[in-house]
CSV table of C-alpha atoms in Angstrom, one decimal:
chain,number,residue,atom,x,y,z
A,9,UNK,CA,98.8,108.9,125.1
A,10,UNK,CA,95.1,109.6,125.0
A,11,UNK,CA,95.3,111.5,121.7
A,12,UNK,CA,97.2,108.5,120.2
A,13,UNK,CA,94.5,106.1,121.4
A,14,UNK,CA,91.7,108.3,120.0
A,15,UNK,CA,93.6,108.6,116.7
A,16,UNK,CA,94.0,104.8,116.4
A,17,UNK,CA,90.3,104.2,117.1
A,18,UNK,CA,89.3,106.9,114.6
A,19,UNK,CA,91.6,105.4,111.9
A,20,UNK,CA,90.3,101.9,112.6
A,21,UNK,CA,86.7,103.1,112.2
A,22,UNK,CA,87.4,104.9,108.9
A,23,UNK,CA,89.2,101.8,107.6
A,24,UNK,CA,86.3,99.6,108.6
A,25,UNK,CA,83.8,101.9,106.8
A,26,UNK,CA,85.9,102.0,103.7
A,27,UNK,CA,86.2,98.2,103.5
A,28,UNK,CA,82.6,97.4,104.5
A,29,UNK,CA,80.4,97.5,101.5
A,30,UNK,CA,76.7,98.3,101.5
A,31,UNK,CA,74.7,95.9,99.5
A,32,UNK,CA,73.0,97.3,96.4
A,33,UNK,CA,70.3,96.1,94.0
A,34,UNK,CA,73.0,94.6,91.9
A,35,UNK,CA,73.8,92.1,94.7
A,36,UNK,CA,70.3,90.6,94.3
A,37,UNK,CA,70.4,90.0,90.5
A,38,UNK,CA,72.3,86.7,90.9
A,39,UNK,CA,73.0,84.3,93.8
A,40,UNK,CA,71.2,82.1,96.3
A,41,UNK,CA,68.6,83.6,98.6
A,42,UNK,CA,66.1,82.6,101.2
A,43,UNK,CA,62.7,83.9,101.9
A,44,UNK,CA,62.4,82.9,105.6
A,45,UNK,CA,59.3,81.8,107.4
A,46,UNK,CA,57.2,84.9,108.3
A,47,UNK,CA,53.6,85.9,108.9
A,48,UNK,CA,53.2,86.0,105.1
A,49,UNK,CA,55.3,82.8,104.4
A,50,UNK,CA,54.5,79.7,106.4
A,51,UNK,CA,57.3,77.8,104.7
A,52,UNK,CA,60.7,79.0,103.6
A,53,UNK,CA,61.7,79.3,99.9
A,54,UNK,CA,65.2,78.9,98.6
A,55,UNK,CA,65.8,80.9,95.4
A,56,UNK,CA,68.6,80.5,92.9
A,57,UNK,CA,68.7,83.5,90.6
A,58,UNK,CA,70.8,84.2,87.5
A,59,UNK,CA,70.0,87.6,86.1
A,60,UNK,CA,66.6,87.1,84.5
A,61,UNK,CA,65.8,83.5,85.6
A,62,UNK,CA,65.3,82.0,88.9
A,63,UNK,CA,64.3,78.7,90.5
A,64,UNK,CA,62.2,78.7,93.6
A,65,UNK,CA,62.2,75.7,95.9
A,66,UNK,CA,59.7,75.5,98.7
A,67,UNK,CA,61.1,73.7,101.7
A,68,UNK,CA,58.6,71.4,103.2
A,69,UNK,CA,60.5,69.0,105.5
A,70,UNK,CA,57.3,67.7,107.2
A,71,UNK,CA,55.4,67.2,104.0
A,72,UNK,CA,52.5,69.4,105.0
A,73,UNK,CA,51.7,70.3,101.4
A,74,UNK,CA,49.7,68.0,99.2
A,75,UNK,CA,51.7,65.7,97.0
A,76,UNK,CA,50.6,67.5,93.8
A,77,UNK,CA,51.8,70.9,95.0
A,78,UNK,CA,54.7,72.1,92.9
A,79,UNK,CA,57.6,72.6,95.3
A,80,UNK,CA,60.0,73.7,92.5
A,81,UNK,CA,59.0,76.6,90.2
A,82,UNK,CA,60.8,78.3,87.4
A,83,UNK,CA,60.5,82.0,87.0
A,84,UNK,CA,61.4,84.6,84.3
A,85,UNK,CA,62.4,88.0,85.6
A,86,UNK,CA,61.8,91.2,83.6
A,87,UNK,CA,63.9,94.0,85.1
A,88,UNK,CA,62.1,97.3,85.0
A,89,UNK,CA,65.0,99.2,86.4
A,90,UNK,CA,68.0,98.5,88.7
A,91,UNK,CA,65.9,97.4,91.6
A,92,UNK,CA,62.3,96.6,90.5
A,93,UNK,CA,61.1,93.7,88.4
A,94,UNK,CA,58.2,91.6,87.1
A,95,UNK,CA,58.2,87.9,87.7
A,96,UNK,CA,56.3,85.4,85.6
A,97,UNK,CA,56.3,81.6,85.6
A,98,UNK,CA,58.3,79.9,82.9
A,99,UNK,CA,55.8,77.6,81.0
A,100,UNK,CA,58.6,76.1,79.0
A,101,UNK,CA,60.1,74.5,82.1
A,102,UNK,CA,57.2,73.5,84.3
A,103,UNK,CA,53.6,72.3,84.2
A,104,UNK,CA,51.4,75.4,84.7
A,105,UNK,CA,48.7,75.3,87.3
A,106,UNK,CA,45.6,77.5,87.0
A,107,UNK,CA,47.3,79.9,89.5
A,108,UNK,CA,50.5,80.1,87.4
A,109,UNK,CA,48.4,80.8,84.3
A,110,UNK,CA,46.4,83.4,86.1
A,111,UNK,CA,49.6,85.2,87.2
A,112,UNK,CA,51.1,85.2,83.8
A,113,UNK,CA,47.8,86.2,82.0
A,114,UNK,CA,47.6,89.2,84.3
A,115,UNK,CA,51.1,90.5,83.6
A,116,UNK,CA,53.0,88.7,86.3
A,117,UNK,CA,53.9,89.8,89.8
A,118,UNK,CA,55.4,93.3,90.2
A,119,UNK,CA,58.2,93.4,92.8
A,120,UNK,CA,59.3,96.8,94.2
A,121,UNK,CA,62.2,97.4,96.4
A,122,UNK,CA,61.3,99.0,99.8
A,123,UNK,CA,64.7,98.9,101.4
A,124,UNK,CA,68.0,96.9,101.7
A,125,UNK,CA,69.0,96.1,105.3
A,126,UNK,CA,72.2,94.1,106.0
A,127,UNK,CA,72.0,91.2,103.5
A,128,UNK,CA,68.2,91.4,103.0
A,129,UNK,CA,66.1,92.9,100.3
A,130,UNK,CA,62.6,94.1,101.4
A,131,UNK,CA,60.0,93.9,98.7
A,132,UNK,CA,56.4,94.8,98.2
A,133,UNK,CA,55.0,92.4,95.7
A,134,UNK,CA,51.7,93.0,93.9
A,135,UNK,CA,49.4,91.2,91.5
A,136,UNK,CA,46.4,92.9,89.9
A,137,UNK,CA,43.5,90.7,88.7
A,138,UNK,CA,40.3,92.2,87.3
A,139,UNK,CA,41.2,95.7,88.6
A,140,UNK,CA,41.9,94.4,92.2
A,141,UNK,CA,45.4,94.5,93.5
A,142,UNK,CA,46.7,92.2,96.2
A,143,UNK,CA,49.9,93.1,98.0
A,144,UNK,CA,52.4,90.9,99.8
A,145,UNK,CA,55.5,92.1,101.9
A,146,UNK,CA,58.5,89.8,101.3
A,147,UNK,CA,62.0,89.7,102.8
A,148,UNK,CA,64.6,87.9,100.7
A,149,UNK,CA,68.0,87.4,102.2
A,150,UNK,CA,71.2,86.6,100.4
A,151,UNK,CA,72.9,83.4,101.6
């Protein structure tokens, strides 16, 4: 009886492993995502991505940002490989602030995959301006 119980548990675990899928970079090319509040992000972003385009919406329920802050931004994604990409603002779909122009004029933001854990994609984003590179660690989770 003990051997049968162990066999059933073993087969259940194997079946679970076969049917559970690990997320891959492909899972982050399209869909809806959230960048939750963190030390680096005081407000959450909702991102809707379709391959090489995304819309970023900054959630600001308490209206702490100034009225002229663009809470909706349109981004073009240039995939470098399966997991890494450059993001630039889409000037054809939004009014460009000086910051947006600065990002685009300096080649955009480079986003590199660090790891995938559960349904979250851990990125190191970087922007280089005048030879100086700034880094930001971001967690983006699939909804």
